[in-house]
């Protein structure tokens, strides 16, 4: 999972420093594919979460995906998994120590 966190750090310091956003890193534990979900509030208006973007990029098989905690890059703030995502994704899909609302 360290690779996901490194990619998320690179993304958050470059591409999205100008907008309020949440970033989640994820990996498919079967294929090793890594993805970053960047949810910009100015674009998605609360219709999807960064976790949804990660799952979509990794092919949608939730049983094979593990994700990092969401980060708000500008403030370097860890964001708990929202209630909406808790209804869609099980706690074992997140790295240990992830906080939930």
PDB file of N, CA and C in Angstrom:
ATOM      1  N   UNK A   1       0.823  -1.190   0.000  1.00  0.00           N
ATOM      2  CA  UNK A   1       0.000   0.000   0.000  1.00  0.00           C
ATOM      3  C   UNK A   1       0.866   1.253   0.000  1.00  0.00           C
ATOM      4  N   UNK A   2       2.126   1.139   0.339  1.00  0.00           N
ATOM      5  CA  UNK A   2       3.003   2.316   0.338  1.00  0.00           C
ATOM      6  C   UNK A   2       3.062   2.952  -1.046  1.00  0.00           C
ATOM      7  N   UNK A   3       3.023   2.141  -2.088  1.00  0.00           N
ATOM      8  CA  UNK A   3       3.056   2.686  -3.449  1.00  0.00           C
ATOM      9  C   UNK A   3       1.845   3.583  -3.699  1.00  0.00           C
ATOM     10  N   UNK A   4       0.665   3.172  -3.252  1.00  0.00           N
ATOM     11  CA  UNK A   4      -0.543   3.998  -3.408  1.00  0.00           C
ATOM     12  C   UNK A   4      -0.370   5.335  -2.704  1.00  0.00           C
ATOM     13  N   UNK A   5       0.177   5.299  -1.516  1.00  0.00           N
ATOM     14  CA  UNK A   5       0.348   6.532  -0.754  1.00  0.00           C
ATOM     15  C   UNK A   5       1.364   7.456  -1.419  1.00  0.00           C
ATOM     16  N   UNK A   6       2.418   6.895  -2.024  1.00  0.00           N
ATOM     17  CA  UNK A   6       3.393   7.717  -2.740  1.00  0.00           C
ATOM     18  C   UNK A   6       2.762   8.370  -3.960  1.00  0.00           C
ATOM     19  N   UNK A   7       1.959   7.605  -4.692  1.00  0.00           N
ATOM     20  CA  UNK A   7       1.288   8.160  -5.862  1.00  0.00           C
ATOM     21  C   UNK A   7       0.300   9.236  -5.430  1.00  0.00           C
ATOM     22  N   UNK A   8      -0.440   8.990  -4.359  1.00  0.00           N
ATOM     23  CA  UNK A   8      -1.400   9.985  -3.859  1.00  0.00           C
ATOM     24  C   UNK A   8      -0.689  11.267  -3.462  1.00  0.00           C
ATOM     25  N   UNK A   9       0.474  11.146  -2.825  1.00  0.00           N
ATOM     26  CA  UNK A   9       1.231  12.332  -2.436  1.00  0.00           C
ATOM     27  C   UNK A   9       1.663  13.115  -3.665  1.00  0.00           C
ATOM     28  N   UNK A  10       2.128  12.430  -4.690  1.00  0.00           N
ATOM     29  CA  UNK A  10       2.536  13.116  -5.920  1.00  0.00           C
ATOM     30  C   UNK A  10       1.349  13.825  -6.558  1.00  0.00           C
ATOM     31  N   UNK A  11       0.219  13.176  -6.599  1.00  0.00           N
ATOM     32  CA  UNK A  11      -0.972  13.778  -7.189  1.00  0.00           C
ATOM     33  C   UNK A  11      -1.415  15.005  -6.398  1.00  0.00           C
ATOM     34  N   UNK A  12      -1.456  14.860  -5.087  1.00  0.00           N
ATOM     35  CA  UNK A  12      -2.007  15.954  -4.281  1.00  0.00           C
ATOM     36  C   UNK A  12      -1.117  17.181  -4.268  1.00  0.00           C
ATOM     37  N   UNK A  13       0.167  17.026  -4.458  1.00  0.00           N
ATOM     38  CA  UNK A  13       1.047  18.195  -4.449  1.00  0.00           C
ATOM     39  C   UNK A  13       1.161  18.861  -5.808  1.00  0.00           C
ATOM     40  N   UNK A  14       0.679  18.208  -6.846  1.00  0.00           N
ATOM     41  CA  UNK A  14       0.804  18.779  -8.179  1.00  0.00           C
ATOM     42  C   UNK A  14      -0.505  19.164  -8.816  1.00  0.00           C
ATOM     43  N   UNK A  15      -1.295  18.185  -9.154  1.00  0.00           N
ATOM     44  CA  UNK A  15      -2.460  18.422  -9.996  1.00  0.00           C
ATOM     45  C   UNK A  15      -3.623  19.118  -9.314  1.00  0.00           C
ATOM     46  N   UNK A  16      -3.764  18.962  -8.018  1.00  0.00           N
ATOM     47  CA  UNK A  16      -5.005  19.429  -7.410  1.00  0.00           C
ATOM     48  C   UNK A  16      -4.804  20.445  -6.305  1.00  0.00           C
ATOM     49  N   UNK A  17      -3.684  21.099  -6.278  1.00  0.00           N
ATOM     50  CA  UNK A  17      -3.403  22.049  -5.207  1.00  0.00           C
ATOM     51  C   UNK A  17      -4.310  23.271  -5.238  1.00  0.00           C
ATOM     52  N   UNK A  18      -4.964  23.552  -6.348  1.00  0.00           N
ATOM     53  CA  UNK A  18      -5.771  24.763  -6.476  1.00  0.00           C
ATOM     54  C   UNK A  18      -7.244  24.566  -6.143  1.00  0.00           C
ATOM     55  N   UNK A  19      -7.730  23.370  -5.984  1.00  0.00           N
ATOM     56  CA  UNK A  19      -9.153  23.143  -5.750  1.00  0.00           C
ATOM     57  C   UNK A  19      -9.353  22.327  -4.484  1.00  0.00           C
ATOM     58  N   UNK A  20     -10.510  22.538  -3.831  1.00  0.00           N
ATOM     59  CA  UNK A  20     -10.823  21.684  -2.695  1.00  0.00           C
ATOM     60  C   UNK A  20     -11.113  20.303  -3.243  1.00  0.00           C
ATOM     61  N   UNK A  21     -10.441  19.331  -2.705  1.00  0.00           N
ATOM     62  CA  UNK A  21     -10.580  17.981  -3.226  1.00  0.00           C
ATOM     63  C   UNK A  21     -10.280  16.975  -2.137  1.00  0.00           C
ATOM     64  N   UNK A  22     -10.693  15.768  -2.395  1.00  0.00           N
ATOM     65  CA  UNK A  22     -10.312  14.646  -1.563  1.00  0.00           C
ATOM     66  C   UNK A  22      -9.634  13.627  -2.466  1.00  0.00           C
ATOM     67  N   UNK A  23      -8.594  13.007  -1.930  1.00  0.00           N
ATOM     68  CA  UNK A  23      -7.802  12.055  -2.693  1.00  0.00           C
ATOM     69  C   UNK A  23      -7.780  10.725  -1.947  1.00  0.00           C
ATOM     70  N   UNK A  24      -8.000   9.641  -2.684  1.00  0.00           N
ATOM     71  CA  UNK A  24      -7.916   8.294  -2.132  1.00  0.00           C
ATOM     72  C   UNK A  24      -7.031   7.476  -3.062  1.00  0.00           C
ATOM     73  N   UNK A  25      -6.121   6.715  -2.489  1.00  0.00           N
ATOM     74  CA  UNK A  25      -5.319   5.778  -3.261  1.00  0.00           C
ATOM     75  C   UNK A  25      -5.902   4.388  -3.107  1.00  0.00           C
ATOM     76  N   UNK A  26      -5.729   3.572  -4.118  1.00  0.00           N
ATOM     77  CA  UNK A  26      -6.234   2.209  -4.037  1.00  0.00           C
ATOM     78  C   UNK A  26      -5.399   1.264  -4.870  1.00  0.00           C
ATOM     79  N   UNK A  27      -5.513  -0.007  -4.557  1.00  0.00           N
ATOM     80  CA  UNK A  27      -4.794  -1.031  -5.313  1.00  0.00           C
ATOM     81  C   UNK A  27      -5.671  -2.261  -5.462  1.00  0.00           C
ATOM     82  N   UNK A  28      -5.533  -2.909  -6.603  1.00  0.00           N
ATOM     83  CA  UNK A  28      -6.170  -4.195  -6.817  1.00  0.00           C
ATOM     84  C   UNK A  28      -5.186  -5.234  -6.299  1.00  0.00           C
ATOM     85  N   UNK A  29      -5.557  -5.949  -5.251  1.00  0.00           N
ATOM     86  CA  UNK A  29      -4.624  -6.875  -4.613  1.00  0.00           C
ATOM     87  C   UNK A  29      -4.341  -8.102  -5.478  1.00  0.00           C
ATOM     88  N   UNK A  30      -5.179  -8.357  -6.476  1.00  0.00           N
ATOM     89  CA  UNK A  30      -4.960  -9.493  -7.371  1.00  0.00           C
ATOM     90  C   UNK A  30      -4.021  -9.126  -8.521  1.00  0.00           C
ATOM     91  N   UNK A  31      -4.237  -7.957  -9.132  1.00  0.00           N
ATOM     92  CA  UNK A  31      -3.457  -7.566 -10.310  1.00  0.00           C
ATOM     93  C   UNK A  31      -2.273  -6.658  -9.986  1.00  0.00           C
ATOM     94  N   UNK A  32      -2.322  -5.983  -8.827  1.00  0.00           N
ATOM     95  CA  UNK A  32      -1.280  -5.024  -8.474  1.00  0.00           C
ATOM     96  C   UNK A  32      -1.487  -3.648  -9.080  1.00  0.00           C
ATOM     97  N   UNK A  33      -2.548  -3.484  -9.854  1.00  0.00           N
ATOM     98  CA  UNK A  33      -2.839  -2.182 -10.461  1.00  0.00           C
ATOM     99  C   UNK A  33      -3.157  -1.166  -9.367  1.00  0.00           C
ATOM    100  N   UNK A  34      -2.647   0.062  -9.549  1.00  0.00           N
ATOM    101  CA  UNK A  34      -2.823   1.144  -8.580  1.00  0.00           C
ATOM    102  C   UNK A  34      -3.631   2.258  -9.231  1.00  0.00           C
ATOM    103  N   UNK A  35      -4.501   2.893  -8.447  1.00  0.00           N
ATOM    104  CA  UNK A  35      -5.301   4.006  -8.970  1.00  0.00           C
ATOM    105  C   UNK A  35      -5.462   5.079  -7.902  1.00  0.00           C
ATOM    106  N   UNK A  36      -5.673   6.294  -8.367  1.00  0.00           N
ATOM    107  CA  UNK A  36      -5.926   7.434  -7.496  1.00  0.00           C
ATOM    108  C   UNK A  36      -7.310   7.978  -7.825  1.00  0.00           C
ATOM    109  N   UNK A  37      -8.100   8.201  -6.795  1.00  0.00           N
ATOM    110  CA  UNK A  37      -9.397   8.852  -6.972  1.00  0.00           C
ATOM    111  C   UNK A  37      -9.299  10.277  -6.472  1.00  0.00           C
ATOM    112  N   UNK A  38      -9.542  11.230  -7.355  1.00  0.00           N
ATOM    113  CA  UNK A  38      -9.503  12.646  -6.992  1.00  0.00           C
ATOM    114  C   UNK A  38     -10.912  13.189  -7.169  1.00  0.00           C
ATOM    115  N   UNK A  39     -11.530  13.545  -6.063  1.00  0.00           N
ATOM    116  CA  UNK A  39     -12.887  14.073  -6.108  1.00  0.00           C
ATOM    117  C   UNK A  39     -12.837  15.571  -5.856  1.00  0.00           C
ATOM    118  N   UNK A  40     -13.032  16.339  -6.907  1.00  0.00           N
ATOM    119  CA  UNK A  40     -13.061  17.799  -6.790  1.00  0.00           C
ATOM    120  C   UNK A  40     -14.505  18.236  -6.598  1.00  0.00           C
ATOM    121  N   UNK A  41     -14.765  18.958  -5.529  1.00  0.00           N
ATOM    122  CA  UNK A  41     -16.133  19.398  -5.261  1.00  0.00           C
ATOM    123  C   UNK A  41     -16.661  20.302  -6.360  1.00  0.00           C
ATOM    124  N   UNK A  42     -15.787  21.033  -7.015  1.00  0.00           N
ATOM    125  CA  UNK A  42     -16.224  21.931  -8.087  1.00  0.00           C
ATOM    126  C   UNK A  42     -16.664  21.180  -9.336  1.00  0.00           C
ATOM    127  N   UNK A  43     -16.295  19.914  -9.436  1.00  0.00           N
ATOM    128  CA  UNK A  43     -16.634  19.114 -10.614  1.00  0.00           C
ATOM    129  C   UNK A  43     -17.792  18.154 -10.326  1.00  0.00           C
ATOM    130  N   UNK A  44     -17.689  17.419  -9.233  1.00  0.00           N
ATOM    131  CA  UNK A  44     -18.653  16.349  -8.960  1.00  0.00           C
ATOM    132  C   UNK A  44     -19.835  16.771  -8.094  1.00  0.00           C
ATOM    133  N   UNK A  45     -19.732  17.879  -7.407  1.00  0.00           N
ATOM    134  CA  UNK A  45     -20.835  18.443  -6.621  1.00  0.00           C
ATOM    135  C   UNK A  45     -21.487  17.432  -5.681  1.00  0.00           C
ATOM    136  N   UNK A  46     -20.699  16.548  -5.097  1.00  0.00           N
ATOM    137  CA  UNK A  46     -21.230  15.592  -4.130  1.00  0.00           C
ATOM    138  C   UNK A  46     -21.928  14.385  -4.722  1.00  0.00           C
ATOM    139  N   UNK A  47     -21.854  14.196  -6.031  1.00  0.00           N
ATOM    140  CA  UNK A  47     -22.542  13.061  -6.651  1.00  0.00           C
ATOM    141  C   UNK A  47     -21.768  11.756  -6.532  1.00  0.00           C
ATOM    142  N   UNK A  48     -20.452  11.846  -6.407  1.00  0.00           N
ATOM    143  CA  UNK A  48     -19.616  10.664  -6.216  1.00  0.00           C
ATOM    144  C   UNK A  48     -18.532  10.993  -5.204  1.00  0.00           C
ATOM    145  N   UNK A  49     -17.890   9.958  -4.713  1.00  0.00           N
ATOM    146  CA  UNK A  49     -16.781  10.124  -3.770  1.00  0.00           C
ATOM    147  C   UNK A  49     -15.485   9.645  -4.425  1.00  0.00           C
ATOM    148  N   UNK A  50     -14.363  10.020  -3.833  1.00  0.00           N
ATOM    149  CA  UNK A  50     -13.063   9.583  -4.346  1.00  0.00           C
ATOM    150  C   UNK A  50     -12.964   8.058  -4.342  1.00  0.00           C
ATOM    151  N   UNK A  51     -13.579   7.419  -3.352  1.00  0.00           N
ATOM    152  CA  UNK A  51     -13.574   5.962  -3.288  1.00  0.00           C
ATOM    153  C   UNK A  51     -14.260   5.358  -4.516  1.00  0.00           C
ATOM    154  N   UNK A  52     -15.364   5.971  -4.956  1.00  0.00           N
ATOM    155  CA  UNK A  52     -16.070   5.491  -6.153  1.00  0.00           C
ATOM    156  C   UNK A  52     -15.167   5.562  -7.381  1.00  0.00           C
ATOM    157  N   UNK A  53     -14.388   6.621  -7.465  1.00  0.00           N
ATOM    158  CA  UNK A  53     -13.486   6.808  -8.602  1.00  0.00           C
ATOM    159  C   UNK A  53     -12.407   5.728  -8.605  1.00  0.00           C
ATOM    160  N   UNK A  54     -11.855   5.423  -7.426  1.00  0.00           N
ATOM    161  CA  UNK A  54     -10.839   4.371  -7.319  1.00  0.00           C
ATOM    162  C   UNK A  54     -11.413   3.033  -7.778  1.00  0.00           C
ATOM    163  N   UNK A  55     -12.573   2.674  -7.256  1.00  0.00           N
ATOM    164  CA  UNK A  55     -13.184   1.389  -7.611  1.00  0.00           C
ATOM    165  C   UNK A  55     -13.450   1.319  -9.116  1.00  0.00           C
ATOM    166  N   UNK A  56     -13.934   2.395  -9.683  1.00  0.00           N
ATOM    167  CA  UNK A  56     -14.191   2.440 -11.126  1.00  0.00           C
ATOM    168  C   UNK A  56     -12.902   2.253 -11.929  1.00  0.00           C
ATOM    169  N   UNK A  57     -11.843   2.926 -11.526  1.00  0.00           N
ATOM    170  CA  UNK A  57     -10.565   2.819 -12.241  1.00  0.00           C
ATOM    171  C   UNK A  57      -9.950   1.430 -12.135  1.00  0.00           C
ATOM    172  N   UNK A  58     -10.230   0.738 -11.030  1.00  0.00           N
ATOM    173  CA  UNK A  58      -9.633  -0.576 -10.817  1.00  0.00           C
ATOM    174  C   UNK A  58     -10.517  -1.714 -11.318  1.00  0.00           C
ATOM    175  N   UNK A  59     -11.588  -1.397 -12.001  1.00  0.00           N
ATOM    176  CA  UNK A  59     -12.397  -2.428 -12.628  1.00  0.00           C
ATOM    177  C   UNK A  59     -13.670  -2.797 -11.899  1.00  0.00           C
ATOM    178  N   UNK A  60     -13.894  -2.251 -10.734  1.00  0.00           N
ATOM    179  CA  UNK A  60     -15.167  -2.429 -10.066  1.00  0.00           C
ATOM    180  C   UNK A  60     -15.338  -3.684  -9.237  1.00  0.00           C
ATOM    181  N   UNK A  61     -14.371  -4.616  -9.218  1.00  0.00           N
ATOM    182  CA  UNK A  61     -14.500  -5.810  -8.388  1.00  0.00           C
ATOM    183  C   UNK A  61     -14.059  -5.467  -6.967  1.00  0.00           C
ATOM    184  N   UNK A  62     -15.022  -5.109  -6.135  1.00  0.00           N
ATOM    185  CA  UNK A  62     -14.722  -4.618  -4.788  1.00  0.00           C
ATOM    186  C   UNK A  62     -13.981  -5.635  -3.928  1.00  0.00           C
ATOM    187  N   UNK A  63     -14.157  -6.915  -4.196  1.00  0.00           N
ATOM    188  CA  UNK A  63     -13.509  -7.949  -3.393  1.00  0.00           C
ATOM    189  C   UNK A  63     -11.990  -7.938  -3.540  1.00  0.00           C
ATOM    190  N   UNK A  64     -11.482  -7.305  -4.591  1.00  0.00           N
ATOM    191  CA  UNK A  64     -10.044  -7.306  -4.862  1.00  0.00           C
ATOM    192  C   UNK A  64      -9.379  -5.959  -4.600  1.00  0.00           C
ATOM    193  N   UNK A  65     -10.100  -5.007  -4.001  1.00  0.00           N
ATOM    194  CA  UNK A  65      -9.585  -3.644  -3.858  1.00  0.00           C
ATOM    195  C   UNK A  65      -9.364  -3.281  -2.397  1.00  0.00           C
ATOM    196  N   UNK A  66      -8.251  -2.603  -2.149  1.00  0.00           N
ATOM    197  CA  UNK A  66      -7.985  -2.015  -0.836  1.00  0.00           C
ATOM    198  C   UNK A  66      -7.657  -0.539  -1.064  1.00  0.00           C
ATOM    199  N   UNK A  67      -8.132   0.315  -0.147  1.00  0.00           N
ATOM    200  CA  UNK A  67      -7.968   1.762  -0.323  1.00  0.00           C
ATOM    201  C   UNK A  67      -7.343   2.413   0.906  1.00  0.00           C
ATOM    202  N   UNK A  68      -6.753   3.579   0.669  1.00  0.00           N
ATOM    203  CA  UNK A  68      -6.205   4.398   1.747  1.00  0.00           C
ATOM    204  C   UNK A  68      -7.308   5.269   2.332  1.00  0.00           C
ATOM    205  N   UNK A  69      -6.998   5.939   3.403  1.00  0.00           N
ATOM    206  CA  UNK A  69      -7.887   6.969   3.932  1.00  0.00           C
ATOM    207  C   UNK A  69      -7.939   8.116   2.934  1.00  0.00           C
ATOM    208  N   UNK A  70      -9.044   8.846   2.949  1.00  0.00           N
ATOM    209  CA  UNK A  70      -9.150  10.036   2.101  1.00  0.00           C
ATOM    210  C   UNK A  70      -8.349  11.168   2.733  1.00  0.00           C
ATOM    211  N   UNK A  71      -7.723  11.976   1.881  1.00  0.00           N
ATOM    212  CA  UNK A  71      -6.924  13.117   2.332  1.00  0.00           C
ATOM    213  C   UNK A  71      -7.430  14.369   1.628  1.00  0.00           C
ATOM    214  N   UNK A  72      -7.565  15.430   2.382  1.00  0.00           N
ATOM    215  CA  UNK A  72      -7.821  16.749   1.786  1.00  0.00           C
ATOM    216  C   UNK A  72      -6.446  17.403   1.660  1.00  0.00           C
ATOM    217  N   UNK A  73      -5.885  17.454   0.446  1.00  0.00           N
ATOM    218  CA  UNK A  73      -4.487  17.837   0.234  1.00  0.00           C
ATOM    219  C   UNK A  73      -4.096  19.226   0.729  1.00  0.00           C
ATOM    220  N   UNK A  74      -4.905  20.203   0.473  1.00  0.00           N
ATOM    221  CA  UNK A  74      -4.524  21.568   0.825  1.00  0.00           C
ATOM    222  C   UNK A  74      -4.260  21.703   2.326  1.00  0.00           C
ATOM    223  N   UNK A  75      -5.108  21.073   3.128  1.00  0.00           N
ATOM    224  CA  UNK A  75      -4.967  21.154   4.587  1.00  0.00           C
ATOM    225  C   UNK A  75      -4.243  19.945   5.167  1.00  0.00           C
ATOM    226  N   UNK A  76      -3.907  18.989   4.306  1.00  0.00           N
ATOM    227  CA  UNK A  76      -3.277  17.739   4.741  1.00  0.00           C
ATOM    228  C   UNK A  76      -4.104  17.086   5.846  1.00  0.00           C
ATOM    229  N   UNK A  77      -5.401  17.082   5.637  1.00  0.00           N
ATOM    230  CA  UNK A  77      -6.357  16.591   6.622  1.00  0.00           C
ATOM    231  C   UNK A  77      -6.865  15.213   6.202  1.00  0.00           C
ATOM    232  N   UNK A  78      -6.845  14.265   7.142  1.00  0.00           N
ATOM    233  CA  UNK A  78      -7.406  12.942   6.896  1.00  0.00           C
ATOM    234  C   UNK A  78      -8.920  13.042   7.070  1.00  0.00           C
ATOM    235  N   UNK A  79      -9.662  12.518   6.106  1.00  0.00           N
ATOM    236  CA  UNK A  79     -11.115  12.589   6.115  1.00  0.00           C
ATOM    237  C   UNK A  79     -11.681  11.198   6.422  1.00  0.00           C
ATOM    238  N   UNK A  80     -12.553  11.074   7.423  1.00  0.00           N
ATOM    239  CA  UNK A  80     -13.174   9.769   7.690  1.00  0.00           C
ATOM    240  C   UNK A  80     -14.026   9.309   6.504  1.00  0.00           C
ATOM    241  N   UNK A  81     -14.145   8.011   6.358  1.00  0.00           N
ATOM    242  CA  UNK A  81     -14.999   7.450   5.311  1.00  0.00           C
ATOM    243  C   UNK A  81     -16.439   7.861   5.620  1.00  0.00           C
ATOM    244  N   UNK A  82     -17.107   8.438   4.634  1.00  0.00           N
ATOM    245  CA  UNK A  82     -18.470   8.951   4.842  1.00  0.00           C
ATOM    246  C   UNK A  82     -19.478   7.803   4.986  1.00  0.00           C
ATOM    247  N   UNK A  83     -20.636   8.144   5.511  1.00  0.00           N
ATOM    248  CA  UNK A  83     -21.710   7.166   5.700  1.00  0.00           C
ATOM    249  C   UNK A  83     -22.102   6.528   4.361  1.00  0.00           C
ATOM    250  N   UNK A  84     -22.177   7.340   3.319  1.00  0.00           N
ATOM    251  CA  UNK A  84     -22.539   6.828   1.992  1.00  0.00           C
ATOM    252  C   UNK A  84     -21.580   5.721   1.554  1.00  0.00           C
ATOM    253  N   UNK A  85     -20.279   5.972   1.698  1.00  0.00           N
ATOM    254  CA  UNK A  85     -19.294   4.964   1.293  1.00  0.00           C
ATOM    255  C   UNK A  85     -19.314   3.750   2.218  1.00  0.00           C
ATOM    256  N   UNK A  86     -19.649   3.958   3.479  1.00  0.00           N
ATOM    257  CA  UNK A  86     -19.737   2.827   4.401  1.00  0.00           C
ATOM    258  C   UNK A  86     -20.858   1.872   4.001  1.00  0.00           C
ATOM    259  N   UNK A  87     -21.892   2.396   3.341  1.00  0.00           N
ATOM    260  CA  UNK A  87     -22.970   1.515   2.886  1.00  0.00           C
ATOM    261  C   UNK A  87     -22.575   0.771   1.609  1.00  0.00           C
ATOM    262  N   UNK A  88     -21.581   1.285   0.886  1.00  0.00           N
ATOM    263  CA  UNK A  88     -21.155   0.681  -0.380  1.00  0.00           C
ATOM    264  C   UNK A  88     -19.930  -0.214  -0.246  1.00  0.00           C
ATOM    265  N   UNK A  89     -19.036   0.130   0.685  1.00  0.00           N
ATOM    266  CA  UNK A  89     -17.749  -0.549   0.787  1.00  0.00           C
ATOM    267  C   UNK A  89     -17.531  -1.047   2.210  1.00  0.00           C
ATOM    268  N   UNK A  90     -17.076  -2.287   2.341  1.00  0.00           N
ATOM    269  CA  UNK A  90     -16.850  -2.859   3.666  1.00  0.00           C
ATOM    270  C   UNK A  90     -15.573  -2.294   4.290  1.00  0.00           C
ATOM    271  N   UNK A  91     -15.508  -2.348   5.610  1.00  0.00           N
ATOM    272  CA  UNK A  91     -14.350  -1.802   6.325  1.00  0.00           C
ATOM    273  C   UNK A  91     -13.057  -2.520   5.953  1.00  0.00           C
ATOM    274  N   UNK A  92     -13.142  -3.782   5.559  1.00  0.00           N
ATOM    275  CA  UNK A  92     -11.921  -4.503   5.194  1.00  0.00           C
ATOM    276  C   UNK A  92     -11.368  -4.081   3.833  1.00  0.00           C
ATOM    277  N   UNK A  93     -12.058  -3.182   3.146  1.00  0.00           N
ATOM    278  CA  UNK A  93     -11.542  -2.627   1.886  1.00  0.00           C
ATOM    279  C   UNK A  93     -10.605  -1.446   2.127  1.00  0.00           C
ATOM    280  N   UNK A  94     -10.427  -1.052   3.388  1.00  0.00           N
ATOM    281  CA  UNK A  94      -9.595   0.100   3.719  1.00  0.00           C
ATOM    282  C   UNK A  94      -8.408  -0.351   4.556  1.00  0.00           C
ATOM    283  N   UNK A  95      -7.306   0.381   4.402  1.00  0.00           N
ATOM    284  CA  UNK A  95      -6.112   0.014   5.159  1.00  0.00           C
ATOM    285  C   UNK A  95      -6.406   0.120   6.655  1.00  0.00           C
ATOM    286  N   UNK A  96      -5.720  -0.666   7.464  1.00  0.00           N
ATOM    287  CA  UNK A  96      -5.917  -0.597   8.911  1.00  0.00           C
ATOM    288  C   UNK A  96      -5.677   0.822   9.436  1.00  0.00           C
ATOM    289  N   UNK A  97      -6.491   1.224  10.388  1.00  0.00           N
ATOM    290  CA  UNK A  97      -6.364   2.553  10.975  1.00  0.00           C
ATOM    291  C   UNK A  97      -7.239   3.603  10.321  1.00  0.00           C
ATOM    292  N   UNK A  98      -7.916   3.243   9.228  1.00  0.00           N
ATOM    293  CA  UNK A  98      -8.816   4.184   8.561  1.00  0.00           C
ATOM    294  C   UNK A  98      -9.957   4.543   9.498  1.00  0.00           C
ATOM    295  N   UNK A  99     -10.286   5.832   9.556  1.00  0.00           N
ATOM    296  CA  UNK A  99     -11.384   6.298  10.407  1.00  0.00           C
ATOM    297  C   UNK A  99     -12.681   6.335   9.603  1.00  0.00           C
ATOM    298  N   UNK A 100     -13.781   6.103  10.308  1.00  0.00           N
ATOM    299  CA  UNK A 100     -15.108   6.103   9.705  1.00  0.00           C
ATOM    300  C   UNK A 100     -16.004   7.062  10.472  1.00  0.00           C
ATOM    301  N   UNK A 101     -16.947   7.729   9.742  1.00  0.00           N
ATOM    302  CA  UNK A 101     -17.897   8.640  10.397  1.00  0.00           C
ATOM    303  C   UNK A 101     -18.797   7.856  11.319  1.00  0.00           C
TER     304      UNK A 101
END
